[in-house]
């Protein structure tokens, strides 16, 4: 979503403008399609931009649904993600006369001569940062069986009965030594 901050920058320092990005589901060909690179299938974000000198300070929250894979049982899941963020965008040109302003800090986000800000890359970045490293289909997911690879949520089972006889012998030996120590 591309927004113009020109009207905001024409107002006094401290003036604010609200922006909302709500899309459910996200259209893969729409202007917010970049959010799909973060796995987002829907998003609801509220952003408040404050006129600062020089530029705009964007503060917001985003709630999105991401497509992910359960890190234990590997089933595809949809997981909710919440992000709080704040980012300064430095204006490089005066909004009235178009004069060049001072250099923005290295690696900072800037506002070009069109006074537009694309919110999609900002939201994409924030969603990636907020994505859990090991998402779960449910907090108590039992995962996959280490022996046969079957899904323990769907088919809870154990393999005690099938323990190899040699392993049983080893266990006996181990217990024997443990007793002697
Ligand atoms: Zn799972
Ligand atoms: Zn098994």
mmCIF file with all atom_site columns, C-alpha atoms and ligand atoms in Angstrom:
data_model
loop_
_atom_site.group_PDB
_atom_site.id
_atom_site.type_symbol
_atom_site.label_atom_id
_atom_site.label_alt_id
_atom_site.label_comp_id
_atom_site.label_asym_id
_atom_site.label_entity_id
_atom_site.label_seq_id
_atom_site.pdbx_PDB_ins_code
_atom_site.Cartn_x
_atom_site.Cartn_y
_atom_site.Cartn_z
_atom_site.occupancy
_atom_site.B_iso_or_equiv
_atom_site.pdbx_formal_charge
_atom_site.auth_seq_id
_atom_site.auth_comp_id
_atom_site.auth_asym_id
_atom_site.auth_atom_id
_atom_site.pdbx_PDB_model_num
ATOM   1   C  CA  . UNK A 1 1   ? 0.000  0.000   0.000  1.00 0.00 ? 1   UNK A CA  1
ATOM   2   C  CA  . UNK A 1 2   ? 1.511  3.306   -1.104 1.00 0.00 ? 2   UNK A CA  1
ATOM   3   C  CA  . UNK A 1 3   ? 0.497  6.395   0.859  1.00 0.00 ? 3   UNK A CA  1
ATOM   4   C  CA  . UNK A 1 4   ? 1.283  10.053  0.284  1.00 0.00 ? 4   UNK A CA  1
ATOM   5   C  CA  . UNK A 1 5   ? 2.673  11.947  3.258  1.00 0.00 ? 5   UNK A CA  1
ATOM   6   C  CA  . UNK A 1 6   ? 2.727  15.287  1.400  1.00 0.00 ? 6   UNK A CA  1
ATOM   7   C  CA  . UNK A 1 7   ? -0.476 16.520  3.130  1.00 0.00 ? 7   UNK A CA  1
ATOM   8   C  CA  . UNK A 1 8   ? 0.995  15.541  6.513  1.00 0.00 ? 8   UNK A CA  1
ATOM   9   C  CA  . UNK A 1 9   ? 4.330  17.268  5.854  1.00 0.00 ? 9   UNK A CA  1
ATOM   10  C  CA  . UNK A 1 10  ? 2.495  20.492  4.969  1.00 0.00 ? 10  UNK A CA  1
ATOM   11  C  CA  . UNK A 1 11  ? 1.035  20.546  8.467  1.00 0.00 ? 11  UNK A CA  1
ATOM   12  C  CA  . UNK A 1 12  ? 2.897  21.707  11.595 1.00 0.00 ? 12  UNK A CA  1
ATOM   13  C  CA  . UNK A 1 13  ? 5.450  19.436  13.278 1.00 0.00 ? 13  UNK A CA  1
ATOM   14  C  CA  . UNK A 1 14  ? 3.584  16.987  15.523 1.00 0.00 ? 14  UNK A CA  1
ATOM   15  C  CA  . UNK A 1 15  ? 0.562  16.691  13.232 1.00 0.00 ? 15  UNK A CA  1
ATOM   16  C  CA  . UNK A 1 16  ? -0.633 13.118  12.698 1.00 0.00 ? 16  UNK A CA  1
ATOM   17  C  CA  . UNK A 1 17  ? -2.261 11.040  9.997  1.00 0.00 ? 17  UNK A CA  1
ATOM   18  C  CA  . UNK A 1 18  ? -3.730 7.540   10.252 1.00 0.00 ? 18  UNK A CA  1
ATOM   19  C  CA  . UNK A 1 19  ? -3.306 4.778   7.714  1.00 0.00 ? 19  UNK A CA  1
ATOM   20  C  CA  . UNK A 1 20  ? -4.965 1.390   7.708  1.00 0.00 ? 20  UNK A CA  1
ATOM   21  C  CA  . UNK A 1 21  ? -4.047 -1.714  5.735  1.00 0.00 ? 21  UNK A CA  1
ATOM   22  C  CA  . UNK A 1 22  ? -6.719 -4.381  5.989  1.00 0.00 ? 22  UNK A CA  1
ATOM   23  C  CA  . UNK A 1 23  ? -6.834 -7.186  3.509  1.00 0.00 ? 23  UNK A CA  1
ATOM   24  C  CA  . UNK A 1 24  ? -8.294 -10.611 4.063  1.00 0.00 ? 24  UNK A CA  1
ATOM   25  C  CA  . UNK A 1 25  ? -7.380 -12.541 2.078  1.00 0.00 ? 25  UNK A CA  1
ATOM   26  C  CA  . UNK A 1 26  ? -4.397 -10.770 0.537  1.00 0.00 ? 26  UNK A CA  1
ATOM   27  C  CA  . UNK A 1 27  ? -4.784 -10.615 -3.234 1.00 0.00 ? 27  UNK A CA  1
ATOM   28  C  CA  . UNK A 1 28  ? -1.678 -12.281 -4.745 1.00 0.00 ? 28  UNK A CA  1
ATOM   29  C  CA  . UNK A 1 29  ? -1.808 -9.764  -7.608 1.00 0.00 ? 29  UNK A CA  1
ATOM   30  C  CA  . UNK A 1 30  ? -2.817 -6.721  -5.554 1.00 0.00 ? 30  UNK A CA  1
ATOM   31  C  CA  . UNK A 1 31  ? -0.693 -3.855  -4.227 1.00 0.00 ? 31  UNK A CA  1
ATOM   32  C  CA  . UNK A 1 32  ? -0.045 -5.688  -0.938 1.00 0.00 ? 32  UNK A CA  1
ATOM   33  C  CA  . UNK A 1 33  ? 0.995  -8.910  -2.651 1.00 0.00 ? 33  UNK A CA  1
ATOM   34  C  CA  . UNK A 1 34  ? 4.566  -8.417  -1.317 1.00 0.00 ? 34  UNK A CA  1
ATOM   35  C  CA  . UNK A 1 35  ? 3.244  -9.435  2.094  1.00 0.00 ? 35  UNK A CA  1
ATOM   36  C  CA  . UNK A 1 36  ? 2.817  -12.950 0.774  1.00 0.00 ? 36  UNK A CA  1
ATOM   37  C  CA  . UNK A 1 37  ? 6.616  -13.218 0.674  1.00 0.00 ? 37  UNK A CA  1
ATOM   38  C  CA  . UNK A 1 38  ? 6.398  -13.112 4.473  1.00 0.00 ? 38  UNK A CA  1
ATOM   39  C  CA  . UNK A 1 39  ? 3.808  -15.916 4.318  1.00 0.00 ? 39  UNK A CA  1
ATOM   40  C  CA  . UNK A 1 40  ? 0.918  -13.580 5.155  1.00 0.00 ? 40  UNK A CA  1
ATOM   41  C  CA  . UNK A 1 41  ? -2.524 -14.580 3.886  1.00 0.00 ? 41  UNK A CA  1
ATOM   42  C  CA  . UNK A 1 42  ? -4.356 -11.760 5.645  1.00 0.00 ? 42  UNK A CA  1
ATOM   43  C  CA  . UNK A 1 43  ? -3.395 -8.572  7.451  1.00 0.00 ? 43  UNK A CA  1
ATOM   44  C  CA  . UNK A 1 44  ? -4.914 -5.855  9.568  1.00 0.00 ? 44  UNK A CA  1
ATOM   45  C  CA  . UNK A 1 45  ? -2.518 -2.994  10.329 1.00 0.00 ? 45  UNK A CA  1
ATOM   46  C  CA  . UNK A 1 46  ? -3.014 0.424   11.892 1.00 0.00 ? 46  UNK A CA  1
ATOM   47  C  CA  . UNK A 1 47  ? -0.311 3.018   11.402 1.00 0.00 ? 47  UNK A CA  1
ATOM   48  C  CA  . UNK A 1 48  ? -0.071 6.527   12.832 1.00 0.00 ? 48  UNK A CA  1
ATOM   49  C  CA  . UNK A 1 49  ? 2.326  8.875   11.060 1.00 0.00 ? 49  UNK A CA  1
ATOM   50  C  CA  . UNK A 1 50  ? 3.599  11.906  12.963 1.00 0.00 ? 50  UNK A CA  1
ATOM   51  C  CA  . UNK A 1 51  ? 5.222  14.853  11.201 1.00 0.00 ? 51  UNK A CA  1
ATOM   52  C  CA  . UNK A 1 52  ? 8.759  15.126  12.547 1.00 0.00 ? 52  UNK A CA  1
ATOM   53  C  CA  . UNK A 1 53  ? 11.668 17.286  11.476 1.00 0.00 ? 53  UNK A CA  1
ATOM   54  C  CA  . UNK A 1 54  ? 12.513 16.242  8.819  1.00 0.00 ? 54  UNK A CA  1
ATOM   55  C  CA  . UNK A 1 55  ? 10.023 13.593  7.777  1.00 0.00 ? 55  UNK A CA  1
ATOM   56  C  CA  . UNK A 1 56  ? 7.503  11.257  9.279  1.00 0.00 ? 56  UNK A CA  1
ATOM   57  C  CA  . UNK A 1 57  ? 7.639  8.883   12.227 1.00 0.00 ? 57  UNK A CA  1
ATOM   58  C  CA  . UNK A 1 58  ? 5.479  5.830   11.621 1.00 0.00 ? 58  UNK A CA  1
ATOM   59  C  CA  . UNK A 1 59  ? 4.204  3.841   14.567 1.00 0.00 ? 59  UNK A CA  1
ATOM   60  C  CA  . UNK A 1 60  ? 1.882  0.934   14.241 1.00 0.00 ? 60  UNK A CA  1
ATOM   61  C  CA  . UNK A 1 61  ? 0.574  -2.496  15.005 1.00 0.00 ? 61  UNK A CA  1
ATOM   62  C  CA  . UNK A 1 62  ? -0.060 -5.316  12.595 1.00 0.00 ? 62  UNK A CA  1
ATOM   63  C  CA  . UNK A 1 63  ? -2.041 -8.501  13.065 1.00 0.00 ? 63  UNK A CA  1
ATOM   64  C  CA  . UNK A 1 64  ? -1.597 -11.037 10.336 1.00 0.00 ? 64  UNK A CA  1
ATOM   65  C  CA  . UNK A 1 65  ? -2.292 -14.650 9.604  1.00 0.00 ? 65  UNK A CA  1
ATOM   66  C  CA  . UNK A 1 66  ? 0.734  -16.467 8.217  1.00 0.00 ? 66  UNK A CA  1
ATOM   67  C  CA  . UNK A 1 67  ? 0.966  -19.762 6.414  1.00 0.00 ? 67  UNK A CA  1
ATOM   68  C  CA  . UNK A 1 68  ? 3.572  -21.915 8.093  1.00 0.00 ? 68  UNK A CA  1
ATOM   69  C  CA  . UNK A 1 69  ? 4.539  -25.517 8.804  1.00 0.00 ? 69  UNK A CA  1
ATOM   70  C  CA  . UNK A 1 70  ? 4.247  -26.969 12.312 1.00 0.00 ? 70  UNK A CA  1
ATOM   71  C  CA  . UNK A 1 71  ? 7.837  -27.432 13.474 1.00 0.00 ? 71  UNK A CA  1
ATOM   72  C  CA  . UNK A 1 72  ? 6.973  -30.729 15.222 1.00 0.00 ? 72  UNK A CA  1
ATOM   73  C  CA  . UNK A 1 73  ? 4.485  -32.591 13.042 1.00 0.00 ? 73  UNK A CA  1
ATOM   74  C  CA  . UNK A 1 74  ? 5.136  -30.730 9.748  1.00 0.00 ? 74  UNK A CA  1
ATOM   75  C  CA  . UNK A 1 75  ? 1.473  -30.142 8.859  1.00 0.00 ? 75  UNK A CA  1
ATOM   76  C  CA  . UNK A 1 76  ? 0.647  -26.863 7.098  1.00 0.00 ? 76  UNK A CA  1
ATOM   77  C  CA  . UNK A 1 77  ? -0.879 -24.418 9.573  1.00 0.00 ? 77  UNK A CA  1
ATOM   78  C  CA  . UNK A 1 78  ? -2.068 -20.844 9.757  1.00 0.00 ? 78  UNK A CA  1
ATOM   79  C  CA  . UNK A 1 79  ? -0.527 -18.983 12.636 1.00 0.00 ? 79  UNK A CA  1
ATOM   80  C  CA  . UNK A 1 80  ? -1.442 -15.528 13.986 1.00 0.00 ? 80  UNK A CA  1
ATOM   81  C  CA  . UNK A 1 81  ? 1.377  -12.991 14.210 1.00 0.00 ? 81  UNK A CA  1
ATOM   82  C  CA  . UNK A 1 82  ? 1.342  -9.659  15.987 1.00 0.00 ? 82  UNK A CA  1
ATOM   83  C  CA  . UNK A 1 83  ? 3.896  -6.924  15.405 1.00 0.00 ? 83  UNK A CA  1
ATOM   84  C  CA  . UNK A 1 84  ? 4.418  -3.540  17.074 1.00 0.00 ? 84  UNK A CA  1
ATOM   85  C  CA  . UNK A 1 85  ? 6.774  -1.259  15.243 1.00 0.00 ? 85  UNK A CA  1
ATOM   86  C  CA  . UNK A 1 86  ? 8.072  2.274   14.843 1.00 0.00 ? 86  UNK A CA  1
ATOM   87  C  CA  . UNK A 1 87  ? 10.189 3.676   12.050 1.00 0.00 ? 87  UNK A CA  1
ATOM   88  C  CA  . UNK A 1 88  ? 11.479 7.123   11.129 1.00 0.00 ? 88  UNK A CA  1
ATOM   89  C  CA  . UNK A 1 89  ? 11.286 8.097   7.462  1.00 0.00 ? 89  UNK A CA  1
ATOM   90  C  CA  . UNK A 1 90  ? 13.573 11.006  6.579  1.00 0.00 ? 90  UNK A CA  1
ATOM   91  C  CA  . UNK A 1 91  ? 12.327 13.578  4.081  1.00 0.00 ? 91  UNK A CA  1
ATOM   92  C  CA  . UNK A 1 92  ? 15.017 14.365  1.493  1.00 0.00 ? 92  UNK A CA  1
ATOM   93  C  CA  . UNK A 1 93  ? 13.184 17.313  -0.027 1.00 0.00 ? 93  UNK A CA  1
ATOM   94  C  CA  . UNK A 1 94  ? 11.102 20.198  1.301  1.00 0.00 ? 94  UNK A CA  1
ATOM   95  C  CA  . UNK A 1 95  ? 7.427  19.597  0.609  1.00 0.00 ? 95  UNK A CA  1
ATOM   96  C  CA  . UNK A 1 96  ? 6.604  23.179  -0.420 1.00 0.00 ? 96  UNK A CA  1
ATOM   97  C  CA  . UNK A 1 97  ? 9.634  24.387  -2.417 1.00 0.00 ? 97  UNK A CA  1
ATOM   98  C  CA  . UNK A 1 98  ? 11.175 20.982  -3.216 1.00 0.00 ? 98  UNK A CA  1
ATOM   99  C  CA  . UNK A 1 99  ? 14.612 22.071  -1.928 1.00 0.00 ? 99  UNK A CA  1
ATOM   100 C  CA  . UNK A 1 100 ? 17.103 19.327  -1.003 1.00 0.00 ? 100 UNK A CA  1
ATOM   101 C  CA  . UNK A 1 101 ? 17.327 18.730  2.726  1.00 0.00 ? 101 UNK A CA  1
ATOM   102 C  CA  . UNK A 1 102 ? 20.312 17.436  4.707  1.00 0.00 ? 102 UNK A CA  1
ATOM   103 C  CA  . UNK A 1 103 ? 21.611 13.885  4.310  1.00 0.00 ? 103 UNK A CA  1
ATOM   104 C  CA  . UNK A 1 104 ? 19.586 11.179  6.012  1.00 0.00 ? 104 UNK A CA  1
ATOM   105 C  CA  . UNK A 1 105 ? 21.494 8.784   8.307  1.00 0.00 ? 105 UNK A CA  1
ATOM   106 C  CA  . UNK A 1 106 ? 23.022 5.761   6.539  1.00 0.00 ? 106 UNK A CA  1
ATOM   107 C  CA  . UNK A 1 107 ? 20.602 2.854   6.041  1.00 0.00 ? 107 UNK A CA  1
ATOM   108 C  CA  . UNK A 1 108 ? 17.647 4.948   7.136  1.00 0.00 ? 108 UNK A CA  1
ATOM   109 C  CA  . UNK A 1 109 ? 14.323 4.972   5.358  1.00 0.00 ? 109 UNK A CA  1
ATOM   110 C  CA  . UNK A 1 110 ? 13.763 8.041   3.241  1.00 0.00 ? 110 UNK A CA  1
ATOM   111 C  CA  . UNK A 1 111 ? 10.938 9.957   1.586  1.00 0.00 ? 111 UNK A CA  1
ATOM   112 C  CA  . UNK A 1 112 ? 11.686 10.854  -2.033 1.00 0.00 ? 112 UNK A CA  1
ATOM   113 C  CA  . UNK A 1 113 ? 10.500 13.758  -4.154 1.00 0.00 ? 113 UNK A CA  1
ATOM   114 C  CA  . UNK A 1 114 ? 7.085  12.117  -4.684 1.00 0.00 ? 114 UNK A CA  1
ATOM   115 C  CA  . UNK A 1 115 ? 6.454  12.164  -0.886 1.00 0.00 ? 115 UNK A CA  1
ATOM   116 C  CA  . UNK A 1 116 ? 5.125  8.637   -1.038 1.00 0.00 ? 116 UNK A CA  1
ATOM   117 C  CA  . UNK A 1 117 ? 5.803  5.790   1.379  1.00 0.00 ? 117 UNK A CA  1
ATOM   118 C  CA  . UNK A 1 118 ? 5.237  2.180   0.389  1.00 0.00 ? 118 UNK A CA  1
ATOM   119 C  CA  . UNK A 1 119 ? 3.931  0.500   3.541  1.00 0.00 ? 119 UNK A CA  1
ATOM   120 C  CA  . UNK A 1 120 ? 4.183  -3.019  2.075  1.00 0.00 ? 120 UNK A CA  1
ATOM   121 C  CA  . UNK A 1 121 ? 7.972  -3.512  2.526  1.00 0.00 ? 121 UNK A CA  1
ATOM   122 C  CA  . UNK A 1 122 ? 7.739  -2.078  6.057  1.00 0.00 ? 122 UNK A CA  1
ATOM   123 C  CA  . UNK A 1 123 ? 4.939  -4.470  6.998  1.00 0.00 ? 123 UNK A CA  1
ATOM   124 C  CA  . UNK A 1 124 ? 6.689  -7.388  5.298  1.00 0.00 ? 124 UNK A CA  1
ATOM   125 C  CA  . UNK A 1 125 ? 9.867  -6.718  7.320  1.00 0.00 ? 125 UNK A CA  1
ATOM   126 C  CA  . UNK A 1 126 ? 7.945  -6.435  10.575 1.00 0.00 ? 126 UNK A CA  1
ATOM   127 C  CA  . UNK A 1 127 ? 5.971  -9.619  9.953  1.00 0.00 ? 127 UNK A CA  1
ATOM   128 C  CA  . UNK A 1 128 ? 9.149  -11.580 9.200  1.00 0.00 ? 128 UNK A CA  1
ATOM   129 C  CA  . UNK A 1 129 ? 10.700 -10.298 12.437 1.00 0.00 ? 129 UNK A CA  1
ATOM   130 C  CA  . UNK A 1 130 ? 7.585  -11.261 14.405 1.00 0.00 ? 130 UNK A CA  1
ATOM   131 C  CA  . UNK A 1 131 ? 7.304  -14.759 12.918 1.00 0.00 ? 131 UNK A CA  1
ATOM   132 C  CA  . UNK A 1 132 ? 8.007  -17.476 15.490 1.00 0.00 ? 132 UNK A CA  1
ATOM   133 C  CA  . UNK A 1 133 ? 11.091 -19.562 14.665 1.00 0.00 ? 133 UNK A CA  1
ATOM   134 C  CA  . UNK A 1 134 ? 9.330  -22.808 15.523 1.00 0.00 ? 134 UNK A CA  1
ATOM   135 C  CA  . UNK A 1 135 ? 5.584  -22.432 14.975 1.00 0.00 ? 135 UNK A CA  1
ATOM   136 C  CA  . UNK A 1 136 ? 3.320  -25.154 16.373 1.00 0.00 ? 136 UNK A CA  1
ATOM   137 C  CA  . UNK A 1 137 ? -0.067 -26.403 15.169 1.00 0.00 ? 137 UNK A CA  1
ATOM   138 C  CA  . UNK A 1 138 ? -1.069 -26.406 18.848 1.00 0.00 ? 138 UNK A CA  1
ATOM   139 C  CA  . UNK A 1 139 ? 0.944  -25.874 22.044 1.00 0.00 ? 139 UNK A CA  1
ATOM   140 C  CA  . UNK A 1 140 ? 0.874  -29.576 22.971 1.00 0.00 ? 140 UNK A CA  1
ATOM   141 C  CA  . UNK A 1 141 ? 1.609  -30.966 19.506 1.00 0.00 ? 141 UNK A CA  1
ATOM   142 C  CA  . UNK A 1 142 ? 3.057  -34.467 19.959 1.00 0.00 ? 142 UNK A CA  1
ATOM   143 C  CA  . UNK A 1 143 ? 5.081  -34.335 16.755 1.00 0.00 ? 143 UNK A CA  1
ATOM   144 C  CA  . UNK A 1 144 ? 6.192  -37.299 14.694 1.00 0.00 ? 144 UNK A CA  1
ATOM   145 C  CA  . UNK A 1 145 ? 7.217  -40.700 16.041 1.00 0.00 ? 145 UNK A CA  1
ATOM   146 C  CA  . UNK A 1 146 ? 11.008 -40.969 16.113 1.00 0.00 ? 146 UNK A CA  1
ATOM   147 C  CA  . UNK A 1 147 ? 10.839 -44.652 15.222 1.00 0.00 ? 147 UNK A CA  1
ATOM   148 C  CA  . UNK A 1 148 ? 8.316  -44.835 12.387 1.00 0.00 ? 148 UNK A CA  1
ATOM   149 C  CA  . UNK A 1 149 ? 7.698  -41.170 11.504 1.00 0.00 ? 149 UNK A CA  1
ATOM   150 C  CA  . UNK A 1 150 ? 3.945  -41.451 11.970 1.00 0.00 ? 150 UNK A CA  1
ATOM   151 C  CA  . UNK A 1 151 ? 1.938  -38.504 13.309 1.00 0.00 ? 151 UNK A CA  1
ATOM   152 C  CA  . UNK A 1 152 ? 1.577  -38.946 17.083 1.00 0.00 ? 152 UNK A CA  1
ATOM   153 C  CA  . UNK A 1 153 ? -1.364 -36.496 17.235 1.00 0.00 ? 153 UNK A CA  1
ATOM   154 C  CA  . UNK A 1 154 ? -3.417 -38.620 14.882 1.00 0.00 ? 154 UNK A CA  1
ATOM   155 C  CA  . UNK A 1 155 ? -2.176 -42.044 15.925 1.00 0.00 ? 155 UNK A CA  1
ATOM   156 C  CA  . UNK A 1 156 ? -0.714 -41.954 19.449 1.00 0.00 ? 156 UNK A CA  1
ATOM   157 C  CA  . UNK A 1 157 ? 1.413  -45.058 19.934 1.00 0.00 ? 157 UNK A CA  1
ATOM   158 C  CA  . UNK A 1 158 ? 4.627  -46.391 21.441 1.00 0.00 ? 158 UNK A CA  1
ATOM   159 C  CA  . UNK A 1 159 ? 7.097  -48.988 20.233 1.00 0.00 ? 159 UNK A CA  1
ATOM   160 C  CA  . UNK A 1 160 ? 8.039  -50.624 23.564 1.00 0.00 ? 160 UNK A CA  1
ATOM   161 C  CA  . UNK A 1 161 ? 6.888  -54.039 22.396 1.00 0.00 ? 161 UNK A CA  1
ATOM   162 C  CA  . UNK A 1 162 ? 9.154  -53.917 19.361 1.00 0.00 ? 162 UNK A CA  1
ATOM   163 C  CA  . UNK A 1 163 ? 12.404 -53.133 21.196 1.00 0.00 ? 163 UNK A CA  1
ATOM   164 C  CA  . UNK A 1 164 ? 15.158 -55.145 19.594 1.00 0.00 ? 164 UNK A CA  1
ATOM   165 C  CA  . UNK A 1 165 ? 16.409 -58.046 21.736 1.00 0.00 ? 165 UNK A CA  1
ATOM   166 C  CA  . UNK A 1 166 ? 20.017 -56.905 21.455 1.00 0.00 ? 166 UNK A CA  1
ATOM   167 C  CA  . UNK A 1 167 ? 18.989 -53.504 22.801 1.00 0.00 ? 167 UNK A CA  1
ATOM   168 C  CA  . UNK A 1 168 ? 17.264 -55.268 25.675 1.00 0.00 ? 168 UNK A CA  1
ATOM   169 C  CA  . UNK A 1 169 ? 20.524 -57.167 26.433 1.00 0.00 ? 169 UNK A CA  1
ATOM   170 C  CA  . UNK A 1 170 ? 22.447 -53.890 26.424 1.00 0.00 ? 170 UNK A CA  1
ATOM   171 C  CA  . UNK A 1 171 ? 19.913 -52.380 28.801 1.00 0.00 ? 171 UNK A CA  1
ATOM   172 C  CA  . UNK A 1 172 ? 20.364 -55.388 31.114 1.00 0.00 ? 172 UNK A CA  1
ATOM   173 C  CA  . UNK A 1 173 ? 24.133 -54.965 31.054 1.00 0.00 ? 173 UNK A CA  1
ATOM   174 C  CA  . UNK A 1 174 ? 23.798 -51.267 31.774 1.00 0.00 ? 174 UNK A CA  1
ATOM   175 C  CA  . UNK A 1 175 ? 21.523 -51.966 34.741 1.00 0.00 ? 175 UNK A CA  1
ATOM   176 C  CA  . UNK A 1 176 ? 23.964 -54.641 35.955 1.00 0.00 ? 176 UNK A CA  1
ATOM   177 C  CA  . UNK A 1 177 ? 26.871 -52.159 35.934 1.00 0.00 ? 177 UNK A CA  1
ATOM   178 C  CA  . UNK A 1 178 ? 24.746 -49.427 37.451 1.00 0.00 ? 178 UNK A CA  1
ATOM   179 C  CA  . UNK A 1 179 ? 24.005 -51.734 40.395 1.00 0.00 ? 179 UNK A CA  1
ATOM   180 C  CA  . UNK A 1 180 ? 27.713 -52.413 40.950 1.00 0.00 ? 180 UNK A CA  1
ATOM   181 C  CA  . UNK A 1 181 ? 28.653 -48.731 41.093 1.00 0.00 ? 181 UNK A CA  1
HETATM 182 ZN ZN1 . LIG B 2 .   ? 2.050  -30.078 15.012 1.00 0.00 ? 1   LIG B ZN1 1
HETATM 183 ZN ZN1 . LIG B 2 .   ? 5.944  -45.008 15.603 1.00 0.00 ? 2   LIG B ZN1 1
#
